[in-house]
Short mmCIF file of C-alpha atoms and ligand atoms in Angstrom, two decimals:
data_model
loop_
_atom_site.label_atom_id
_atom_site.label_comp_id
_atom_site.label_asym_id
_atom_site.label_seq_id
_atom_site.Cartn_x
_atom_site.Cartn_y
_atom_site.Cartn_z
CA MET A 1 360.65 170.77 4.25
CA LEU A 2 362.72 170.45 7.39
CA LEU A 3 366.27 169.45 6.69
CA SER A 4 368.98 168.23 8.98
CA SER A 5 372.44 169.65 8.49
CA ALA A 6 374.04 166.33 9.40
CA ALA A 7 376.35 164.93 6.78
CA ILE A 8 379.30 162.53 6.64
CA SER A 9 382.05 162.45 4.10
CA LEU A 10 384.46 159.61 3.36
CA ASN A 11 387.99 159.70 4.61
CA PRO A 12 390.24 159.59 1.52
CA GLN A 13 392.99 157.82 3.48
CA SER A 14 390.73 154.85 4.03
CA LEU A 15 390.55 154.36 0.24
CA PRO A 16 394.06 155.07 -1.00
CA PHE A 17 393.39 153.80 -4.54
CA LEU A 18 390.96 156.63 -5.21
CA SER A 19 391.90 160.20 -5.91
CA PHE A 20 389.50 162.67 -4.33
CA SER A 21 388.85 166.11 -5.54
CA HIS A 22 385.70 167.12 -3.66
CA SER A 23 383.48 165.82 -0.91
CA VAL A 24 379.85 166.85 -0.92
CA SER A 25 377.66 167.37 2.13
CA VAL A 26 374.30 165.73 1.54
CA PRO A 27 371.50 166.90 3.85
CA ILE A 28 369.56 164.08 5.59
CA PRO A 29 365.82 164.60 6.18
CA HIS A 30 364.91 165.08 9.83
CA PRO A 31 362.26 162.60 11.21
CA HIS A 32 358.71 163.95 10.80
CA PRO A 33 357.45 165.58 14.03
CA PHE A 34 353.99 163.88 13.80
CA LEU A 35 355.25 160.34 13.49
CA PRO A 36 354.61 158.14 16.56
CA ASN A 37 357.18 158.05 19.33
CA PRO A 38 359.31 160.96 18.15
CA SER A 39 361.48 160.84 21.27
CA LYS A 40 362.84 157.42 20.34
CA PRO A 41 366.17 157.83 18.59
CA THR A 42 365.79 157.00 14.92
CA HIS A 43 368.60 155.18 13.13
CA PHE A 44 369.43 156.49 9.63
CA PRO A 45 371.89 154.71 7.36
CA SER A 46 374.98 156.83 6.84
CA LEU A 47 375.09 158.57 3.49
CA GLN A 48 378.49 159.12 1.96
CA ILE A 49 379.17 160.76 -1.38
CA SER A 50 382.44 161.83 -2.81
CA CYS A 51 383.54 162.87 -6.28
CA ILE A 52 386.63 161.35 -7.78
CA ASP A 53 388.80 162.63 -10.60
CA ALA A 54 390.94 159.57 -11.28
CA ALA A 55 390.24 158.05 -14.70
CA GLN A 56 388.34 154.78 -14.24
CA PRO A 57 388.38 151.91 -16.73
CA PHE A 58 384.72 152.56 -17.49
CA ASP A 59 385.30 156.32 -17.80
CA TYR A 60 383.79 157.13 -21.20
CA GLU A 61 385.24 160.62 -21.14
CA SER A 62 388.82 159.36 -20.81
CA HIS A 63 388.20 156.79 -23.57
CA LEU A 64 387.08 159.58 -25.86
CA LYS A 65 390.09 161.69 -24.89
CA ASN A 66 392.53 158.86 -25.63
CA HIS A 67 390.82 158.17 -28.92
CA TYR A 68 391.08 161.85 -29.84
CA ILE A 69 394.78 162.01 -28.92
CA GLN A 70 395.52 158.87 -30.96
CA SER A 71 393.68 160.18 -34.00
CA THR A 72 395.45 163.54 -33.91
CA SER A 73 398.92 162.42 -32.87
CA LEU A 74 401.80 161.82 -35.24
CA LYS A 75 404.84 159.60 -34.94
CA ILE A 76 407.65 162.09 -35.57
CA ALA A 77 411.28 161.08 -36.12
CA ILE A 78 413.81 163.85 -35.54
CA LEU A 79 417.14 163.56 -37.33
CA GLY A 80 419.70 165.70 -35.47
CA PHE A 81 418.91 165.82 -31.77
CA GLY A 82 421.14 168.81 -30.99
CA ASN A 83 420.19 172.21 -29.62
CA PHE A 84 417.23 172.90 -31.89
CA GLY A 85 416.05 169.29 -32.27
CA GLN A 86 415.67 168.99 -28.49
CA PHE A 87 413.93 172.34 -28.24
CA LEU A 88 411.33 171.33 -30.86
CA SER A 89 410.78 167.88 -29.42
CA LYS A 90 409.70 169.34 -26.05
CA ALA A 91 406.91 171.24 -27.78
CA PHE A 92 405.88 168.22 -29.88
CA LEU A 93 405.59 166.15 -26.70
CA ARG A 94 403.33 168.77 -25.13
CA HIS A 95 400.97 168.14 -28.04
CA HIS A 96 400.94 164.35 -27.35
CA HIS A 97 402.93 163.30 -30.41
CA THR A 98 405.16 160.22 -30.31
CA LEU A 99 408.81 161.22 -30.62
CA LEU A 100 411.76 159.23 -31.95
CA ALA A 101 415.22 160.62 -32.56
CA TYR A 102 418.50 159.84 -34.28
CA SER A 103 421.77 161.75 -33.92
CA ARG A 104 425.47 161.02 -34.42
CA THR A 105 426.07 161.86 -30.72
CA ASN A 106 424.54 159.49 -28.20
CA TYR A 107 421.73 161.42 -26.50
CA SER A 108 419.92 158.37 -25.08
CA ASP A 109 419.94 159.52 -21.42
CA LEU A 110 418.59 162.92 -22.23
CA ALA A 111 416.06 161.45 -24.67
CA ASN A 112 414.87 159.01 -21.98
CA GLN A 113 414.32 161.84 -19.54
CA LEU A 114 412.24 163.72 -22.09
CA GLY A 115 410.23 160.68 -23.19
CA VAL A 116 411.81 160.38 -26.66
CA SER A 117 412.93 157.00 -28.06
CA PHE A 118 416.54 157.38 -29.13
CA TYR A 119 418.15 155.35 -31.96
CA SER A 120 421.82 155.43 -32.81
CA ASP A 121 421.19 153.75 -36.17
CA PRO A 122 418.81 155.33 -38.71
CA ASN A 123 417.91 151.83 -40.01
CA ASP A 124 416.32 150.98 -36.65
CA LEU A 125 414.59 154.32 -36.49
CA PHE A 126 413.11 154.07 -39.98
CA GLU A 127 411.83 150.55 -39.26
CA GLN A 128 409.48 152.19 -36.74
CA HIS A 129 407.67 153.72 -39.74
CA PRO A 130 407.29 157.30 -38.54
CA ASP A 131 404.60 159.47 -40.17
CA VAL A 132 406.97 162.42 -40.32
CA VAL A 133 410.76 162.58 -40.61
CA LEU A 134 412.04 165.97 -39.49
CA LEU A 135 415.53 167.10 -40.42
CA SER A 136 417.13 169.31 -37.76
CA THR A 137 420.79 168.77 -38.60
CA SER A 138 423.30 171.51 -39.32
CA ILE A 139 422.94 173.08 -42.76
CA LEU A 140 426.48 172.00 -43.60
CA SER A 141 425.91 168.28 -42.89
CA THR A 142 422.53 167.98 -44.65
CA GLU A 143 423.67 166.58 -47.96
CA THR A 144 426.09 164.03 -46.48
CA LEU A 145 423.35 162.81 -44.16
CA LEU A 146 420.67 162.56 -46.86
CA GLN A 147 423.02 160.48 -49.02
CA LYS A 148 423.33 157.91 -46.21
CA LEU A 149 419.69 157.51 -45.15
CA PRO A 150 418.00 154.11 -45.72
CA PHE A 151 414.78 155.47 -47.31
CA GLN A 152 413.74 151.95 -48.35
CA ARG A 153 412.88 151.16 -44.71
CA LEU A 154 410.26 153.88 -44.52
CA ARG A 155 406.64 153.75 -45.58
CA ARG A 156 406.18 154.70 -49.21
CA ASN A 157 404.61 158.11 -48.66
CA THR A 158 406.39 159.39 -45.58
CA LEU A 159 406.32 163.18 -45.00
CA PHE A 160 409.77 164.80 -44.93
CA VAL A 161 410.09 168.14 -43.18
CA ASP A 162 413.13 170.31 -42.59
CA VAL A 163 413.66 173.25 -40.23
CA LEU A 164 416.90 174.56 -41.72
CA SER A 165 417.47 178.31 -41.53
CA VAL A 166 418.01 178.47 -45.29
CA LYS A 167 415.30 177.13 -47.57
CA GLU A 168 416.23 176.77 -51.22
CA PHE A 169 419.17 174.54 -50.35
CA PRO A 170 417.23 171.77 -48.48
CA ARG A 171 414.33 172.06 -50.96
CA ASN A 172 416.67 171.24 -53.85
CA LEU A 173 418.34 168.44 -51.88
CA PHE A 174 414.97 166.89 -50.97
CA LEU A 175 413.87 166.98 -54.59
CA LYS A 176 417.18 165.42 -55.60
CA TYR A 177 417.50 162.63 -53.00
CA LEU A 178 414.02 161.70 -51.75
CA PRO A 179 411.99 159.00 -53.50
CA PRO A 180 409.26 160.61 -55.64
CA ASP A 181 406.41 159.22 -53.47
CA PHE A 182 407.54 161.12 -50.39
CA ASP A 183 405.83 164.34 -49.36
CA ILE A 184 407.99 167.43 -48.78
CA LEU A 185 407.34 170.33 -46.46
CA CYS A 186 410.08 172.95 -46.04
CA THR A 187 409.75 175.06 -42.92
CA HIS A 188 411.63 177.62 -40.88
CA PRO A 189 410.55 178.40 -37.34
CA MET A 190 411.99 181.92 -37.13
CA PHE A 191 412.93 181.62 -33.46
CA GLY A 192 415.22 179.53 -31.34
CA PRO A 193 415.70 178.08 -27.86
CA GLU A 194 416.52 181.57 -26.56
CA SER A 195 413.98 183.79 -28.35
CA GLY A 196 411.21 181.17 -28.05
CA LYS A 197 411.89 179.95 -24.53
CA GLU A 198 408.85 181.61 -22.92
CA SER A 199 406.28 181.27 -25.69
CA TRP A 200 405.95 180.96 -29.45
CA ALA A 201 402.92 183.23 -29.58
CA GLY A 202 403.20 185.70 -32.44
CA LEU A 203 406.58 184.35 -33.63
CA PRO A 204 406.82 183.78 -37.40
CA PHE A 205 406.74 180.25 -38.79
CA VAL A 206 407.55 180.11 -42.52
CA TYR A 207 406.52 177.09 -44.60
CA ASP A 208 406.41 175.97 -48.20
CA LYS A 209 404.34 172.88 -49.17
CA VAL A 210 406.85 171.83 -51.82
CA ARG A 211 405.18 168.48 -52.63
CA ILE A 212 402.12 167.14 -50.78
CA GLY A 213 400.07 164.33 -52.37
CA ASP A 214 396.34 164.91 -53.07
CA GLU A 215 395.06 162.00 -50.93
CA GLU A 216 393.08 163.11 -47.88
CA ASN A 217 395.37 161.37 -45.38
CA ARG A 218 398.47 163.07 -46.82
CA VAL A 219 396.87 166.50 -46.75
CA LYS A 220 395.67 165.87 -43.17
CA ARG A 221 399.08 164.67 -42.03
CA CYS A 222 400.70 167.85 -43.27
CA ASP A 223 397.97 169.97 -41.65
CA LYS A 224 398.39 168.10 -38.35
CA PHE A 225 402.09 168.89 -38.37
CA LEU A 226 401.52 172.56 -39.15
CA GLY A 227 398.78 172.52 -36.49
CA ILE A 228 401.42 172.14 -33.77
CA PHE A 229 402.82 175.57 -34.58
CA GLU A 230 399.37 177.06 -35.11
CA LYS A 231 398.24 175.85 -31.69
CA GLU A 232 401.38 177.32 -30.11
CA GLY A 233 400.23 180.68 -31.51
CA CYS A 234 402.91 181.12 -34.20
CA ARG A 235 402.29 183.59 -37.01
CA MET A 236 401.98 181.19 -39.94
CA VAL A 237 403.58 182.57 -43.12
CA GLU A 238 403.29 180.53 -46.31
CA MET A 239 405.93 181.62 -48.84
CA SER A 240 408.25 180.05 -51.39
CA CYS A 241 411.72 178.94 -50.33
CA MET A 242 413.19 181.46 -52.76
CA GLU A 243 411.29 184.39 -51.24
CA HIS A 244 412.26 183.24 -47.75
CA ASP A 245 415.96 183.31 -48.59
CA LYS A 246 415.73 186.80 -50.05
CA TYR A 247 414.07 188.19 -46.92
CA ALA A 248 416.14 186.12 -44.48
CA ALA A 249 419.49 187.33 -45.87
CA GLY A 250 418.41 190.91 -45.21
CA SER A 251 417.08 190.23 -41.72
CA GLN A 252 418.33 187.01 -40.12
CA PHE A 253 421.86 186.98 -41.58
CA VAL A 254 422.36 190.66 -40.74
CA THR A 255 421.03 190.05 -37.19
CA HIS A 256 423.42 187.14 -36.63
CA THR A 257 426.33 189.13 -38.10
CA MET A 258 425.73 192.15 -35.87
CA GLY A 259 425.28 189.86 -32.83
CA ARG A 260 428.62 188.21 -33.55
CA VAL A 261 430.42 191.50 -34.24
CA LEU A 262 429.16 192.95 -30.94
CA GLU A 263 430.09 189.77 -29.08
CA LYS A 264 433.65 190.02 -30.42
CA PHE A 265 433.63 193.73 -29.58
CA GLY A 266 432.93 192.68 -25.96
CA LEU A 267 429.76 194.51 -24.91
CA GLU A 268 429.39 194.66 -21.14
CA SER A 269 426.46 195.63 -18.99
CA SER A 270 426.86 198.84 -16.95
CA PRO A 271 424.83 200.47 -14.14
CA ILE A 272 423.58 203.11 -16.63
CA ASN A 273 422.38 200.93 -19.52
CA THR A 274 420.05 202.77 -21.87
CA LYS A 275 417.14 200.96 -23.54
CA GLY A 276 419.04 200.96 -26.83
CA TYR A 277 422.09 199.42 -25.17
CA GLU A 278 419.90 196.77 -23.52
CA THR A 279 418.65 195.88 -27.00
CA LEU A 280 422.23 195.35 -28.13
CA LEU A 281 422.98 193.19 -25.09
CA ASN A 282 419.87 191.13 -25.85
CA LEU A 283 420.96 190.72 -29.44
CA VAL A 284 424.29 189.26 -28.31
CA GLU A 285 422.46 187.02 -25.83
CA ASN A 286 420.09 185.74 -28.53
CA THR A 287 422.77 184.92 -31.07
CA LYS A 288 425.72 183.73 -29.02
CA GLY A 289 424.07 180.36 -28.19
CA ASP A 290 423.92 179.40 -31.87
CA SER A 291 426.76 177.33 -33.29
CA PHE A 292 429.22 178.83 -35.77
CA ASP A 293 428.15 176.01 -38.14
CA LEU A 294 424.68 177.52 -38.15
CA TYR A 295 426.00 181.01 -38.92
CA TYR A 296 428.39 179.71 -41.55
CA GLY A 297 425.48 177.78 -43.12
CA LEU A 298 423.46 181.00 -43.36
CA PHE A 299 426.37 182.55 -45.23
CA MET A 300 427.33 179.63 -47.45
CA TYR A 301 423.91 178.36 -48.44
CA ASN A 302 421.95 181.57 -48.93
CA GLN A 303 423.09 183.08 -52.18
CA ASN A 304 421.93 186.55 -51.02
CA ALA A 305 424.12 186.56 -47.89
CA LEU A 306 427.39 187.67 -49.50
CA GLU A 307 425.71 190.72 -51.00
CA GLN A 308 424.31 191.64 -47.58
CA LEU A 309 427.72 191.26 -45.96
CA GLU A 310 429.24 193.59 -48.56
CA ARG A 311 426.46 196.12 -48.03
CA LEU A 312 427.09 196.03 -44.27
CA ASP A 313 430.78 196.60 -44.88
CA MET A 314 430.06 199.54 -47.19
CA ALA A 315 427.59 201.03 -44.70
CA PHE A 316 430.22 200.87 -41.93
CA GLU A 317 432.86 202.48 -44.14
CA SER A 318 430.41 205.19 -45.14
CA ILE A 319 429.61 206.02 -41.50
CA LYS A 320 433.32 206.23 -40.72
CA LYS A 321 433.81 208.53 -43.70
CA ASP A 322 431.03 210.83 -42.47
CA LEU A 323 432.62 211.05 -39.03
CA PHE A 324 436.17 211.59 -40.17
CA GLY A 325 435.01 213.97 -42.91
CA ARG A 326 433.43 216.25 -40.27
CA LEU A 327 436.48 215.95 -38.05
CA HIS A 328 438.73 216.87 -40.96
CA GLN A 329 436.81 220.16 -41.44
CA VAL A 330 437.16 221.01 -37.75
CA TYR A 331 440.82 220.26 -37.84
CA ARG A 332 441.37 222.44 -40.94
CA LYS A 333 439.69 225.34 -39.18
CA GLN A 334 442.00 224.88 -36.22
CA LEU A 335 445.01 224.77 -38.47
CA PHE A 336 444.20 227.59 -40.84
CA GLY A 337 441.63 229.69 -38.94
CA ASP A 338 438.61 231.20 -40.66
CA ASN A 339 440.70 233.08 -43.24
CA GLY A 340 442.58 229.94 -44.15
CA GLU A 341 445.86 231.00 -42.55
CA VAL A 342 447.78 228.45 -40.57
CA ASP A 343 447.49 229.04 -36.81
CA LYS A 344 450.93 227.86 -35.73
CA LYS A 345 450.01 227.73 -32.01
CA LYS A 346 447.24 225.23 -32.68
CA MET A 347 449.26 222.94 -34.91
CA LEU A 348 449.36 219.45 -33.50
CA PRO A 349 451.41 216.40 -34.35
CA GLN A 350 449.52 214.11 -36.72
CA LYS A 351 449.84 210.47 -37.54
CA LEU A 352 449.15 209.80 -41.16
CA LEU A 353 448.55 206.58 -43.03
CA ALA A 354 450.47 205.93 -46.22
CA ASN A 355 447.51 207.22 -48.23
CA GLY A 356 447.49 210.47 -46.27
CA SER A 357 444.39 209.93 -44.11
CA LEU A 358 444.42 210.88 -40.46
CA ILE A 359 444.33 207.98 -38.02
CA GLU A 360 444.73 209.55 -34.61
CA PRO A 361 442.43 212.53 -34.51
CA PRO A 362 443.43 214.95 -31.74
CA LEU A 363 440.07 214.75 -29.95
CA ASP A 364 441.22 216.86 -26.95
CA ASN A 365 441.36 219.92 -29.17
CA VAL A 366 437.89 219.48 -30.60
CA ARG A 367 435.12 221.15 -28.66
CA GLN A 368 431.74 219.45 -28.25
CA ASP A 369 429.97 222.00 -30.47
CA GLY A 370 432.31 221.12 -33.31
CA SER A 371 433.97 224.54 -33.45
P1 NAP B 1 423.54 173.34 -35.73
O1 NAP B 1 424.93 173.49 -35.31
O2 NAP B 1 423.10 174.07 -36.94
O3 NAP B 1 423.20 171.78 -35.90
C1 NAP B 1 423.50 170.86 -34.91
C2 NAP B 1 422.86 169.54 -35.29
O4 NAP B 1 423.44 169.03 -36.48
C3 NAP B 1 423.10 168.50 -34.22
O5 NAP B 1 421.95 167.71 -34.10
C4 NAP B 1 424.27 167.70 -34.78
O6 NAP B 1 424.24 166.38 -34.35
C5 NAP B 1 423.99 167.74 -36.25
N1 NAP B 1 425.21 167.58 -37.04
C6 NAP B 1 426.21 168.46 -37.15
N2 NAP B 1 427.17 167.98 -37.97
C7 NAP B 1 426.77 166.75 -38.35
C8 NAP B 1 427.29 165.72 -39.18
N3 NAP B 1 428.48 165.88 -39.81
N4 NAP B 1 426.60 164.58 -39.35
C9 NAP B 1 425.41 164.41 -38.72
N5 NAP B 1 424.84 165.34 -37.92
C10 NAP B 1 425.50 166.49 -37.75
O7 NAP B 1 422.66 173.80 -34.46
P2 NAP B 1 421.10 173.74 -34.11
O8 NAP B 1 420.83 175.01 -33.43
O9 NAP B 1 420.80 172.47 -33.40
O10 NAP B 1 420.33 173.79 -35.51
C11 NAP B 1 419.81 172.64 -36.15
C12 NAP B 1 419.07 173.07 -37.42
O11 NAP B 1 417.96 173.90 -37.06
C13 NAP B 1 419.95 173.90 -38.34
O12 NAP B 1 419.72 173.52 -39.66
C14 NAP B 1 419.49 175.32 -38.10
O13 NAP B 1 419.66 176.13 -39.24
C15 NAP B 1 418.01 175.11 -37.78
N6 NAP B 1 417.41 176.15 -36.94
C16 NAP B 1 418.04 176.51 -35.77
C17 NAP B 1 417.49 177.51 -35.00
C18 NAP B 1 418.16 177.95 -33.73
O14 NAP B 1 417.78 178.98 -33.18
N7 NAP B 1 419.09 177.23 -33.18
C19 NAP B 1 416.30 178.16 -35.40
C20 NAP B 1 415.68 177.74 -36.57
C21 NAP B 1 416.25 176.73 -37.33
P3 NAP B 1 424.98 165.93 -32.99
O15 NAP B 1 424.45 166.84 -31.93
O16 NAP B 1 424.55 164.53 -32.84
O17 NAP B 1 426.42 166.12 -33.21
#
């Protein structure tokens, strides 16, 4: 069939209410050569087709999408809209959940910008009947806050979640203060605004379903909440709060302690940074943004933390002993020679502590090979 290449597309500016994504050229059949009077110009109605992407009221697809979002979205109330609360809420919003927040500081401007409804009174917040109440307050303030919350304004089987960096402590507080009908999920996203700023993929998310009712809607609600972290690619780790605290004292508390020690020590970048040194600089960078309240909470409310701090202290002392022990041998050799006689020429002034240990080793006299 003979086809004309003539085609006309609509000018998007003439229809400003439509959003155009493509215009399609539609070929128009050429007049048949054997029809009478072919020389006479034939008039064809203009054919105009364009595709639009803007959602239309009759757009079934967008109706389905909205319906899906509504059925999978949760109304989440965040208590404690500080550093970590804000960080989490940005991710929750990406997953189309409705966000409400309460904090003792007034964050209404920031909350508005993010699309979070801010309440300065927990009574007003709880009257909105959130599906999930998420506690993101400092570890230290948790009990005082829980004692003040107006639980009677919530729906009877609200899900309570916490993200505190210690787990047995909030678990016990929840069991003590929450009404028995409430569900309890204790969680710890093992990353923060610094370590999780690019992506959460592969980062550990620890959770313990402390008390979730059997009804289908309660099980689903908990799964929907956990689904946020699953969809972000977190490594989901289900373990008891007790186990978490044992592991976390050995890893997280030690990490924070070393980060703080090195920050106090005053690490500085140099033009010849090794990879190992870069790791130390990153450690300081990752931990220095966290409040001292957070660090103190890790120490105070994880019963394994004190033991870890003592072990660190002992390890440091032991390393120092190894170093000074070796130096002592070198120094003896210098003083007494191989046959144990004192070499008077090599005798150097020493500074001794009251207990007799050397505190200013004469490093200039020690050769690199230790001889
Ligand atoms: P944080 O210093 O542990 O907690 C700050 C939050 O606690 C703010 O929302 C603050 O409210 C609130 N708060 C402090 N004292 C309060 C009091 N007396 N009464 C009421 N609210 C009080 O810092 P964060 O980094 O935001 O951590 C929040 C929680 O997330 C902590 O439990 C922490 O263990 C956990 N977490 C943090 C990270 C992290 O990387 N940062 C990672 C995992 C888990 P205002 O801002 O209104 O004062």
